[in-house]
């Protein structure tokens, strides 16, 4: 879910459209996995060079789909930041400070609930960009973003971001990122509206798998507690559904990880339980 997605008001048809777009995207990605292997990611905690960071940043996700001229213009204006587990990138209510790109590592995105408690909305791993919405609107961050594993993060200041926004073709690239965030947010919300718990959990896993990318098996660095919070369900309910998926050979659970062994069958399970 986009950490800067503000006050969404999509109608039912847009929910359905985003949901179908997500299914089509994951099906397309899993039909030719052997020929779409991304560059090898460094082992957890390994230090990588700025050159390698730039290469990885262009290898998948939103930036990989933008013109090379824009890629170079953005990356040349970014500073590389190294973060350790527990460090906060931004808090709910913090002033806008430009845009961030998670290249390697893991981070969690949390929203403030009406009771002011933070709840996990999503867990991100590699090539996730955010912060552009706050810089565009010049409003405070609406989420808290916390690093949960050693991470390499690119940051472009608000001032340098404004330089790029002055170019109409570059502004369109940022608009496409916001649209991408919108589709993900609408899809996640559509899943939450389902009263079928199995569908809600399986669909959330499918969305996380799509965004994580990579080849089968897809490793999700998400705990069962995280998944329960994202689905607004109890951990015991989530465990029951995960066991059913594991018995079918669709997933494998491990400590603080869920492995998607068969993404196509996971999508079929989503349809079966809808």
mmCIF file with all atom_site columns, C-alpha atoms in Angstrom, residues 42-249:
data_model
loop_
_atom_site.group_PDB
_atom_site.id
_atom_site.type_symbol
_atom_site.label_atom_id
_atom_site.label_alt_id
_atom_site.label_comp_id
_atom_site.label_asym_id
_atom_site.label_entity_id
_atom_site.label_seq_id
_atom_site.pdbx_PDB_ins_code
_atom_site.Cartn_x
_atom_site.Cartn_y
_atom_site.Cartn_z
_atom_site.occupancy
_atom_site.B_iso_or_equiv
_atom_site.pdbx_formal_charge
_atom_site.auth_seq_id
_atom_site.auth_comp_id
_atom_site.auth_asym_id
_atom_site.auth_atom_id
_atom_site.pdbx_PDB_model_num
ATOM 1   C CA . UNK A 1 42  ? 23.121  -9.181  -2.158  1.00 0.00 ? 42  UNK A CA 1
ATOM 2   C CA . UNK A 1 43  ? 22.968  -11.374 0.904   1.00 0.00 ? 43  UNK A CA 1
ATOM 3   C CA . UNK A 1 44  ? 21.179  -9.875  3.877   1.00 0.00 ? 44  UNK A CA 1
ATOM 4   C CA . UNK A 1 45  ? 23.227  -7.162  5.566   1.00 0.00 ? 45  UNK A CA 1
ATOM 5   C CA . UNK A 1 46  ? 25.907  -7.091  2.856   1.00 0.00 ? 46  UNK A CA 1
ATOM 6   C CA . UNK A 1 47  ? 27.340  -3.691  1.909   1.00 0.00 ? 47  UNK A CA 1
ATOM 7   C CA . UNK A 1 48  ? 26.971  -2.881  -1.785  1.00 0.00 ? 48  UNK A CA 1
ATOM 8   C CA . UNK A 1 49  ? 28.486  -0.086  -3.851  1.00 0.00 ? 49  UNK A CA 1
ATOM 9   C CA . UNK A 1 50  ? 26.638  2.955   -5.123  1.00 0.00 ? 50  UNK A CA 1
ATOM 10  C CA . UNK A 1 51  ? 27.070  1.666   -8.666  1.00 0.00 ? 51  UNK A CA 1
ATOM 11  C CA . UNK A 1 52  ? 25.422  -1.624  -7.728  1.00 0.00 ? 52  UNK A CA 1
ATOM 12  C CA . UNK A 1 53  ? 22.635  0.225   -5.914  1.00 0.00 ? 53  UNK A CA 1
ATOM 13  C CA . UNK A 1 54  ? 21.875  2.223   -9.059  1.00 0.00 ? 54  UNK A CA 1
ATOM 14  C CA . UNK A 1 55  ? 21.889  -0.942  -11.166 1.00 0.00 ? 55  UNK A CA 1
ATOM 15  C CA . UNK A 1 56  ? 19.517  -2.705  -8.781  1.00 0.00 ? 56  UNK A CA 1
ATOM 16  C CA . UNK A 1 57  ? 17.250  0.353   -8.590  1.00 0.00 ? 57  UNK A CA 1
ATOM 17  C CA . UNK A 1 58  ? 16.729  0.145   -12.358 1.00 0.00 ? 58  UNK A CA 1
ATOM 18  C CA . UNK A 1 59  ? 16.262  -3.630  -12.436 1.00 0.00 ? 59  UNK A CA 1
ATOM 19  C CA . UNK A 1 60  ? 12.618  -3.886  -11.338 1.00 0.00 ? 60  UNK A CA 1
ATOM 20  C CA . UNK A 1 61  ? 9.627   -1.947  -10.108 1.00 0.00 ? 61  UNK A CA 1
ATOM 21  C CA . UNK A 1 62  ? 8.435   1.511   -11.096 1.00 0.00 ? 62  UNK A CA 1
ATOM 22  C CA . UNK A 1 63  ? 11.822  2.976   -12.021 1.00 0.00 ? 63  UNK A CA 1
ATOM 23  C CA . UNK A 1 64  ? 12.637  0.083   -14.368 1.00 0.00 ? 64  UNK A CA 1
ATOM 24  C CA . UNK A 1 65  ? 9.649   1.070   -16.526 1.00 0.00 ? 65  UNK A CA 1
ATOM 25  C CA . UNK A 1 66  ? 10.664  4.715   -16.941 1.00 0.00 ? 66  UNK A CA 1
ATOM 26  C CA . UNK A 1 67  ? 12.795  6.226   -19.757 1.00 0.00 ? 67  UNK A CA 1
ATOM 27  C CA . UNK A 1 68  ? 16.548  5.882   -19.251 1.00 0.00 ? 68  UNK A CA 1
ATOM 28  C CA . UNK A 1 69  ? 16.949  9.669   -19.337 1.00 0.00 ? 69  UNK A CA 1
ATOM 29  C CA . UNK A 1 70  ? 14.608  9.997   -16.357 1.00 0.00 ? 70  UNK A CA 1
ATOM 30  C CA . UNK A 1 71  ? 16.327  7.139   -14.522 1.00 0.00 ? 71  UNK A CA 1
ATOM 31  C CA . UNK A 1 72  ? 19.693  8.856   -14.769 1.00 0.00 ? 72  UNK A CA 1
ATOM 32  C CA . UNK A 1 73  ? 18.264  12.276  -13.870 1.00 0.00 ? 73  UNK A CA 1
ATOM 33  C CA . UNK A 1 74  ? 16.637  10.870  -10.738 1.00 0.00 ? 74  UNK A CA 1
ATOM 34  C CA . UNK A 1 75  ? 19.514  8.667   -9.582  1.00 0.00 ? 75  UNK A CA 1
ATOM 35  C CA . UNK A 1 76  ? 22.087  11.426  -10.090 1.00 0.00 ? 76  UNK A CA 1
ATOM 36  C CA . UNK A 1 77  ? 20.130  13.590  -7.642  1.00 0.00 ? 77  UNK A CA 1
ATOM 37  C CA . UNK A 1 78  ? 19.738  10.885  -4.979  1.00 0.00 ? 78  UNK A CA 1
ATOM 38  C CA . UNK A 1 79  ? 21.875  10.362  -1.907  1.00 0.00 ? 79  UNK A CA 1
ATOM 39  C CA . UNK A 1 80  ? 22.507  6.799   -0.731  1.00 0.00 ? 80  UNK A CA 1
ATOM 40  C CA . UNK A 1 81  ? 21.564  6.124   2.876   1.00 0.00 ? 81  UNK A CA 1
ATOM 41  C CA . UNK A 1 82  ? 22.319  2.991   4.891   1.00 0.00 ? 82  UNK A CA 1
ATOM 42  C CA . UNK A 1 83  ? 19.869  2.091   7.632   1.00 0.00 ? 83  UNK A CA 1
ATOM 43  C CA . UNK A 1 84  ? 19.825  -0.573  10.331  1.00 0.00 ? 84  UNK A CA 1
ATOM 44  C CA . UNK A 1 85  ? 16.814  -2.394  11.734  1.00 0.00 ? 85  UNK A CA 1
ATOM 45  C CA . UNK A 1 86  ? 14.606  -0.195  13.886  1.00 0.00 ? 86  UNK A CA 1
ATOM 46  C CA . UNK A 1 87  ? 15.454  3.132   12.255  1.00 0.00 ? 87  UNK A CA 1
ATOM 47  C CA . UNK A 1 88  ? 12.464  5.262   11.282  1.00 0.00 ? 88  UNK A CA 1
ATOM 48  C CA . UNK A 1 89  ? 12.481  6.870   7.829   1.00 0.00 ? 89  UNK A CA 1
ATOM 49  C CA . UNK A 1 90  ? 9.448   9.038   8.514   1.00 0.00 ? 90  UNK A CA 1
ATOM 50  C CA . UNK A 1 91  ? 6.686   9.325   11.101  1.00 0.00 ? 91  UNK A CA 1
ATOM 51  C CA . UNK A 1 92  ? 3.025   10.182  10.728  1.00 0.00 ? 92  UNK A CA 1
ATOM 52  C CA . UNK A 1 93  ? 2.883   13.983  10.834  1.00 0.00 ? 93  UNK A CA 1
ATOM 53  C CA . UNK A 1 94  ? 6.506   14.566  9.782   1.00 0.00 ? 94  UNK A CA 1
ATOM 54  C CA . UNK A 1 95  ? 7.168   17.353  7.305   1.00 0.00 ? 95  UNK A CA 1
ATOM 55  C CA . UNK A 1 96  ? 7.623   16.314  3.665   1.00 0.00 ? 96  UNK A CA 1
ATOM 56  C CA . UNK A 1 97  ? 11.289  15.697  2.876   1.00 0.00 ? 97  UNK A CA 1
ATOM 57  C CA . UNK A 1 98  ? 11.366  14.470  -0.702  1.00 0.00 ? 98  UNK A CA 1
ATOM 58  C CA . UNK A 1 99  ? 11.177  10.940  -2.070  1.00 0.00 ? 99  UNK A CA 1
ATOM 59  C CA . UNK A 1 100 ? 12.733  7.647   -0.974  1.00 0.00 ? 100 UNK A CA 1
ATOM 60  C CA . UNK A 1 101 ? 13.558  4.427   -2.790  1.00 0.00 ? 101 UNK A CA 1
ATOM 61  C CA . UNK A 1 102 ? 14.125  1.155   -0.932  1.00 0.00 ? 102 UNK A CA 1
ATOM 62  C CA . UNK A 1 103 ? 16.675  -0.719  -3.063  1.00 0.00 ? 103 UNK A CA 1
ATOM 63  C CA . UNK A 1 104 ? 17.699  -3.533  -0.705  1.00 0.00 ? 104 UNK A CA 1
ATOM 64  C CA . UNK A 1 105 ? 16.370  -4.494  2.697   1.00 0.00 ? 105 UNK A CA 1
ATOM 65  C CA . UNK A 1 106 ? 12.949  -4.577  4.335   1.00 0.00 ? 106 UNK A CA 1
ATOM 66  C CA . UNK A 1 107 ? 10.641  -1.894  5.700   1.00 0.00 ? 107 UNK A CA 1
ATOM 67  C CA . UNK A 1 108 ? 7.155   -1.826  7.164   1.00 0.00 ? 108 UNK A CA 1
ATOM 68  C CA . UNK A 1 109 ? 4.477   0.761   6.416   1.00 0.00 ? 109 UNK A CA 1
ATOM 69  C CA . UNK A 1 110 ? 2.131   1.692   9.257   1.00 0.00 ? 110 UNK A CA 1
ATOM 70  C CA . UNK A 1 111 ? -0.992  3.841   9.411   1.00 0.00 ? 111 UNK A CA 1
ATOM 71  C CA . UNK A 1 112 ? -2.378  5.540   12.501  1.00 0.00 ? 112 UNK A CA 1
ATOM 72  C CA . UNK A 1 113 ? -5.794  4.177   13.487  1.00 0.00 ? 113 UNK A CA 1
ATOM 73  C CA . UNK A 1 114 ? -8.517  6.356   15.076  1.00 0.00 ? 114 UNK A CA 1
ATOM 74  C CA . UNK A 1 115 ? -7.222  5.267   18.487  1.00 0.00 ? 115 UNK A CA 1
ATOM 75  C CA . UNK A 1 116 ? -3.757  6.527   17.457  1.00 0.00 ? 116 UNK A CA 1
ATOM 76  C CA . UNK A 1 117 ? -2.299  3.018   17.466  1.00 0.00 ? 117 UNK A CA 1
ATOM 77  C CA . UNK A 1 118 ? -0.079  2.213   14.487  1.00 0.00 ? 118 UNK A CA 1
ATOM 78  C CA . UNK A 1 119 ? -1.196  -0.736  12.363  1.00 0.00 ? 119 UNK A CA 1
ATOM 79  C CA . UNK A 1 120 ? 0.858   -2.439  9.651   1.00 0.00 ? 120 UNK A CA 1
ATOM 80  C CA . UNK A 1 121 ? -0.509  -1.722  6.184   1.00 0.00 ? 121 UNK A CA 1
ATOM 81  C CA . UNK A 1 122 ? 2.252   -3.412  4.192   1.00 0.00 ? 122 UNK A CA 1
ATOM 82  C CA . UNK A 1 123 ? 5.776   -4.796  4.239   1.00 0.00 ? 123 UNK A CA 1
ATOM 83  C CA . UNK A 1 124 ? 8.097   -3.774  1.413   1.00 0.00 ? 124 UNK A CA 1
ATOM 84  C CA . UNK A 1 125 ? 11.227  -5.438  0.106   1.00 0.00 ? 125 UNK A CA 1
ATOM 85  C CA . UNK A 1 126 ? 13.357  -3.989  -2.688  1.00 0.00 ? 126 UNK A CA 1
ATOM 86  C CA . UNK A 1 127 ? 12.654  -1.296  -5.263  1.00 0.00 ? 127 UNK A CA 1
ATOM 87  C CA . UNK A 1 128 ? 9.786   0.436   -3.541  1.00 0.00 ? 128 UNK A CA 1
ATOM 88  C CA . UNK A 1 129 ? 9.600   4.214   -4.002  1.00 0.00 ? 129 UNK A CA 1
ATOM 89  C CA . UNK A 1 130 ? 7.502   6.519   -1.841  1.00 0.00 ? 130 UNK A CA 1
ATOM 90  C CA . UNK A 1 131 ? 7.229   10.074  -0.539  1.00 0.00 ? 131 UNK A CA 1
ATOM 91  C CA . UNK A 1 132 ? 6.368   11.755  -3.827  1.00 0.00 ? 132 UNK A CA 1
ATOM 92  C CA . UNK A 1 133 ? 2.764   12.419  -2.775  1.00 0.00 ? 133 UNK A CA 1
ATOM 93  C CA . UNK A 1 134 ? 3.789   14.387  0.315   1.00 0.00 ? 134 UNK A CA 1
ATOM 94  C CA . UNK A 1 135 ? 6.251   16.436  -1.716  1.00 0.00 ? 135 UNK A CA 1
ATOM 95  C CA . UNK A 1 136 ? 3.643   17.057  -4.413  1.00 0.00 ? 136 UNK A CA 1
ATOM 96  C CA . UNK A 1 137 ? 0.996   18.215  -1.927  1.00 0.00 ? 137 UNK A CA 1
ATOM 97  C CA . UNK A 1 138 ? 3.540   19.691  0.495   1.00 0.00 ? 138 UNK A CA 1
ATOM 98  C CA . UNK A 1 139 ? 1.680   18.027  3.323   1.00 0.00 ? 139 UNK A CA 1
ATOM 99  C CA . UNK A 1 140 ? 2.885   15.942  6.250   1.00 0.00 ? 140 UNK A CA 1
ATOM 100 C CA . UNK A 1 141 ? 3.561   12.231  5.884   1.00 0.00 ? 141 UNK A CA 1
ATOM 101 C CA . UNK A 1 142 ? 0.463   10.139  6.539   1.00 0.00 ? 142 UNK A CA 1
ATOM 102 C CA . UNK A 1 143 ? 2.378   6.989   7.501   1.00 0.00 ? 143 UNK A CA 1
ATOM 103 C CA . UNK A 1 144 ? 5.249   5.758   9.615   1.00 0.00 ? 144 UNK A CA 1
ATOM 104 C CA . UNK A 1 145 ? 7.950   3.880   7.702   1.00 0.00 ? 145 UNK A CA 1
ATOM 105 C CA . UNK A 1 146 ? 10.377  1.758   9.730   1.00 0.00 ? 146 UNK A CA 1
ATOM 106 C CA . UNK A 1 147 ? 13.360  -0.289  8.550   1.00 0.00 ? 147 UNK A CA 1
ATOM 107 C CA . UNK A 1 148 ? 13.151  -3.890  9.797   1.00 0.00 ? 148 UNK A CA 1
ATOM 108 C CA . UNK A 1 149 ? 16.302  -5.282  8.133   1.00 0.00 ? 149 UNK A CA 1
ATOM 109 C CA . UNK A 1 150 ? 19.576  -3.559  7.143   1.00 0.00 ? 150 UNK A CA 1
ATOM 110 C CA . UNK A 1 151 ? 18.628  -1.493  4.094   1.00 0.00 ? 151 UNK A CA 1
ATOM 111 C CA . UNK A 1 152 ? 20.067  0.621   1.291   1.00 0.00 ? 152 UNK A CA 1
ATOM 112 C CA . UNK A 1 153 ? 17.755  3.537   0.571   1.00 0.00 ? 153 UNK A CA 1
ATOM 113 C CA . UNK A 1 154 ? 18.019  6.271   -2.050  1.00 0.00 ? 154 UNK A CA 1
ATOM 114 C CA . UNK A 1 155 ? 16.747  9.731   -1.085  1.00 0.00 ? 155 UNK A CA 1
ATOM 115 C CA . UNK A 1 156 ? 16.094  12.757  -3.254  1.00 0.00 ? 156 UNK A CA 1
ATOM 116 C CA . UNK A 1 157 ? 15.479  15.983  -1.356  1.00 0.00 ? 157 UNK A CA 1
ATOM 117 C CA . UNK A 1 158 ? 12.323  17.994  -1.880  1.00 0.00 ? 158 UNK A CA 1
ATOM 118 C CA . UNK A 1 159 ? 14.325  20.717  -3.623  1.00 0.00 ? 159 UNK A CA 1
ATOM 119 C CA . UNK A 1 160 ? 15.900  18.309  -6.125  1.00 0.00 ? 160 UNK A CA 1
ATOM 120 C CA . UNK A 1 161 ? 12.518  16.616  -6.574  1.00 0.00 ? 161 UNK A CA 1
ATOM 121 C CA . UNK A 1 162 ? 11.068  20.012  -7.534  1.00 0.00 ? 162 UNK A CA 1
ATOM 122 C CA . UNK A 1 163 ? 13.785  20.388  -10.173 1.00 0.00 ? 163 UNK A CA 1
ATOM 123 C CA . UNK A 1 164 ? 12.592  17.215  -11.874 1.00 0.00 ? 164 UNK A CA 1
ATOM 124 C CA . UNK A 1 165 ? 8.925   18.161  -11.526 1.00 0.00 ? 165 UNK A CA 1
ATOM 125 C CA . UNK A 1 166 ? 9.605   21.284  -13.595 1.00 0.00 ? 166 UNK A CA 1
ATOM 126 C CA . UNK A 1 167 ? 10.020  18.998  -16.628 1.00 0.00 ? 167 UNK A CA 1
ATOM 127 C CA . UNK A 1 168 ? 6.590   17.847  -17.860 1.00 0.00 ? 168 UNK A CA 1
ATOM 128 C CA . UNK A 1 169 ? 7.872   14.488  -19.105 1.00 0.00 ? 169 UNK A CA 1
ATOM 129 C CA . UNK A 1 170 ? 9.506   13.793  -15.743 1.00 0.00 ? 170 UNK A CA 1
ATOM 130 C CA . UNK A 1 171 ? 6.372   14.890  -13.895 1.00 0.00 ? 171 UNK A CA 1
ATOM 131 C CA . UNK A 1 172 ? 4.485   12.221  -15.833 1.00 0.00 ? 172 UNK A CA 1
ATOM 132 C CA . UNK A 1 173 ? 6.876   9.575   -14.499 1.00 0.00 ? 173 UNK A CA 1
ATOM 133 C CA . UNK A 1 174 ? 6.064   10.605  -10.933 1.00 0.00 ? 174 UNK A CA 1
ATOM 134 C CA . UNK A 1 175 ? 2.367   10.600  -11.810 1.00 0.00 ? 175 UNK A CA 1
ATOM 135 C CA . UNK A 1 176 ? 2.697   6.993   -12.975 1.00 0.00 ? 176 UNK A CA 1
ATOM 136 C CA . UNK A 1 177 ? 4.194   6.079   -9.597  1.00 0.00 ? 177 UNK A CA 1
ATOM 137 C CA . UNK A 1 178 ? 1.208   7.633   -7.838  1.00 0.00 ? 178 UNK A CA 1
ATOM 138 C CA . UNK A 1 179 ? -1.184  5.721   -10.107 1.00 0.00 ? 179 UNK A CA 1
ATOM 139 C CA . UNK A 1 180 ? 0.707   2.512   -9.306  1.00 0.00 ? 180 UNK A CA 1
ATOM 140 C CA . UNK A 1 181 ? 0.285   3.256   -5.595  1.00 0.00 ? 181 UNK A CA 1
ATOM 141 C CA . UNK A 1 182 ? -3.410  3.908   -6.170  1.00 0.00 ? 182 UNK A CA 1
ATOM 142 C CA . UNK A 1 183 ? -4.000  0.548   -7.840  1.00 0.00 ? 183 UNK A CA 1
ATOM 143 C CA . UNK A 1 184 ? -2.219  -1.245  -5.023  1.00 0.00 ? 184 UNK A CA 1
ATOM 144 C CA . UNK A 1 185 ? -4.197  0.637   -2.379  1.00 0.00 ? 185 UNK A CA 1
ATOM 145 C CA . UNK A 1 186 ? -7.507  0.004   -4.146  1.00 0.00 ? 186 UNK A CA 1
ATOM 146 C CA . UNK A 1 187 ? -6.703  -3.683  -4.539  1.00 0.00 ? 187 UNK A CA 1
ATOM 147 C CA . UNK A 1 188 ? -5.744  -4.069  -0.876  1.00 0.00 ? 188 UNK A CA 1
ATOM 148 C CA . UNK A 1 189 ? -8.912  -2.279  0.205   1.00 0.00 ? 189 UNK A CA 1
ATOM 149 C CA . UNK A 1 190 ? -11.030 -4.509  -2.030  1.00 0.00 ? 190 UNK A CA 1
ATOM 150 C CA . UNK A 1 191 ? -9.492  -7.545  -0.324  1.00 0.00 ? 191 UNK A CA 1
ATOM 151 C CA . UNK A 1 192 ? -10.310 -6.137  3.109   1.00 0.00 ? 192 UNK A CA 1
ATOM 152 C CA . UNK A 1 193 ? -13.946 -5.673  2.076   1.00 0.00 ? 193 UNK A CA 1
ATOM 153 C CA . UNK A 1 194 ? -14.282 -9.417  1.472   1.00 0.00 ? 194 UNK A CA 1
ATOM 154 C CA . UNK A 1 195 ? -16.152 -11.319 4.183   1.00 0.00 ? 195 UNK A CA 1
ATOM 155 C CA . UNK A 1 196 ? -14.388 -14.548 3.136   1.00 0.00 ? 196 UNK A CA 1
ATOM 156 C CA . UNK A 1 197 ? -11.366 -14.836 5.402   1.00 0.00 ? 197 UNK A CA 1
ATOM 157 C CA . UNK A 1 198 ? -9.583  -17.386 3.188   1.00 0.00 ? 198 UNK A CA 1
ATOM 158 C CA . UNK A 1 199 ? -9.927  -15.107 0.181   1.00 0.00 ? 199 UNK A CA 1
ATOM 159 C CA . UNK A 1 200 ? -8.772  -12.092 2.175   1.00 0.00 ? 200 UNK A CA 1
ATOM 160 C CA . UNK A 1 201 ? -5.595  -13.818 3.359   1.00 0.00 ? 201 UNK A CA 1
ATOM 161 C CA . UNK A 1 202 ? -4.724  -15.507 0.057   1.00 0.00 ? 202 UNK A CA 1
ATOM 162 C CA . UNK A 1 203 ? -5.317  -12.316 -1.926  1.00 0.00 ? 203 UNK A CA 1
ATOM 163 C CA . UNK A 1 204 ? -3.108  -10.328 0.421   1.00 0.00 ? 204 UNK A CA 1
ATOM 164 C CA . UNK A 1 205 ? -0.334  -12.887 -0.017  1.00 0.00 ? 205 UNK A CA 1
ATOM 165 C CA . UNK A 1 206 ? -0.763  -12.704 -3.792  1.00 0.00 ? 206 UNK A CA 1
ATOM 166 C CA . UNK A 1 207 ? -0.467  -8.920  -3.747  1.00 0.00 ? 207 UNK A CA 1
ATOM 167 C CA . UNK A 1 208 ? 2.647   -9.063  -1.567  1.00 0.00 ? 208 UNK A CA 1
ATOM 168 C CA . UNK A 1 209 ? 4.135   -11.678 -3.910  1.00 0.00 ? 209 UNK A CA 1
ATOM 169 C CA . UNK A 1 210 ? 3.425   -9.537  -6.957  1.00 0.00 ? 210 UNK A CA 1
ATOM 170 C CA . UNK A 1 211 ? 5.153   -6.526  -5.436  1.00 0.00 ? 211 UNK A CA 1
ATOM 171 C CA . UNK A 1 212 ? 8.098   -8.574  -4.159  1.00 0.00 ? 212 UNK A CA 1
ATOM 172 C CA . UNK A 1 213 ? 8.715   -9.983  -7.638  1.00 0.00 ? 213 UNK A CA 1
ATOM 173 C CA . UNK A 1 214 ? 11.530  -12.372 -8.394  1.00 0.00 ? 214 UNK A CA 1
ATOM 174 C CA . UNK A 1 215 ? 11.469  -16.001 -9.418  1.00 0.00 ? 215 UNK A CA 1
ATOM 175 C CA . UNK A 1 216 ? 9.599   -18.914 -7.893  1.00 0.00 ? 216 UNK A CA 1
ATOM 176 C CA . UNK A 1 217 ? 9.731   -19.576 -4.991  1.00 0.00 ? 217 UNK A CA 1
ATOM 177 C CA . UNK A 1 218 ? 8.987   -16.001 -3.913  1.00 0.00 ? 218 UNK A CA 1
ATOM 178 C CA . UNK A 1 219 ? 10.299  -15.218 -0.439  1.00 0.00 ? 219 UNK A CA 1
ATOM 179 C CA . UNK A 1 220 ? 8.117   -12.830 1.572   1.00 0.00 ? 220 UNK A CA 1
ATOM 180 C CA . UNK A 1 221 ? 9.846   -11.366 4.624   1.00 0.00 ? 221 UNK A CA 1
ATOM 181 C CA . UNK A 1 222 ? 6.588   -11.085 6.529   1.00 0.00 ? 222 UNK A CA 1
ATOM 182 C CA . UNK A 1 223 ? 5.631   -12.654 9.838   1.00 0.00 ? 223 UNK A CA 1
ATOM 183 C CA . UNK A 1 224 ? 2.336   -14.362 10.544  1.00 0.00 ? 224 UNK A CA 1
ATOM 184 C CA . UNK A 1 225 ? 1.530   -11.569 13.003  1.00 0.00 ? 225 UNK A CA 1
ATOM 185 C CA . UNK A 1 226 ? 2.224   -8.972  10.295  1.00 0.00 ? 226 UNK A CA 1
ATOM 186 C CA . UNK A 1 227 ? -0.079  -10.781 7.882   1.00 0.00 ? 227 UNK A CA 1
ATOM 187 C CA . UNK A 1 228 ? -2.833  -11.008 10.489  1.00 0.00 ? 228 UNK A CA 1
ATOM 188 C CA . UNK A 1 229 ? -2.592  -7.260  11.110  1.00 0.00 ? 229 UNK A CA 1
ATOM 189 C CA . UNK A 1 230 ? -2.625  -6.460  7.392   1.00 0.00 ? 230 UNK A CA 1
ATOM 190 C CA . UNK A 1 231 ? -5.753  -8.600  6.947   1.00 0.00 ? 231 UNK A CA 1
ATOM 191 C CA . UNK A 1 232 ? -7.419  -7.269  10.125  1.00 0.00 ? 232 UNK A CA 1
ATOM 192 C CA . UNK A 1 233 ? -7.844  -10.833 11.393  1.00 0.00 ? 233 UNK A CA 1
ATOM 193 C CA . UNK A 1 234 ? -6.719  -12.796 14.432  1.00 0.00 ? 234 UNK A CA 1
ATOM 194 C CA . UNK A 1 235 ? -3.453  -14.712 14.241  1.00 0.00 ? 235 UNK A CA 1
ATOM 195 C CA . UNK A 1 236 ? -5.269  -17.995 14.931  1.00 0.00 ? 236 UNK A CA 1
ATOM 196 C CA . UNK A 1 237 ? -7.503  -17.517 11.889  1.00 0.00 ? 237 UNK A CA 1
ATOM 197 C CA . UNK A 1 238 ? -4.510  -16.672 9.703   1.00 0.00 ? 238 UNK A CA 1
ATOM 198 C CA . UNK A 1 239 ? -2.639  -19.762 10.924  1.00 0.00 ? 239 UNK A CA 1
ATOM 199 C CA . UNK A 1 240 ? -5.551  -22.011 9.920   1.00 0.00 ? 240 UNK A CA 1
ATOM 200 C CA . UNK A 1 241 ? -5.611  -20.621 6.382   1.00 0.00 ? 241 UNK A CA 1
ATOM 201 C CA . UNK A 1 242 ? -1.825  -20.755 6.033   1.00 0.00 ? 242 UNK A CA 1
ATOM 202 C CA . UNK A 1 243 ? -1.894  -24.420 7.045   1.00 0.00 ? 243 UNK A CA 1
ATOM 203 C CA . UNK A 1 244 ? -4.465  -25.141 4.344   1.00 0.00 ? 244 UNK A CA 1
ATOM 204 C CA . UNK A 1 245 ? -2.302  -23.393 1.751   1.00 0.00 ? 245 UNK A CA 1
ATOM 205 C CA . UNK A 1 246 ? 0.776   -25.240 2.981   1.00 0.00 ? 246 UNK A CA 1
ATOM 206 C CA . UNK A 1 247 ? -1.019  -28.601 2.820   1.00 0.00 ? 247 UNK A CA 1
ATOM 207 C CA . UNK A 1 248 ? -1.759  -27.873 -0.843  1.00 0.00 ? 248 UNK A CA 1
ATOM 208 C CA . UNK A 1 249 ? 1.892   -27.135 -1.556  1.00 0.00 ? 249 UNK A CA 1
#
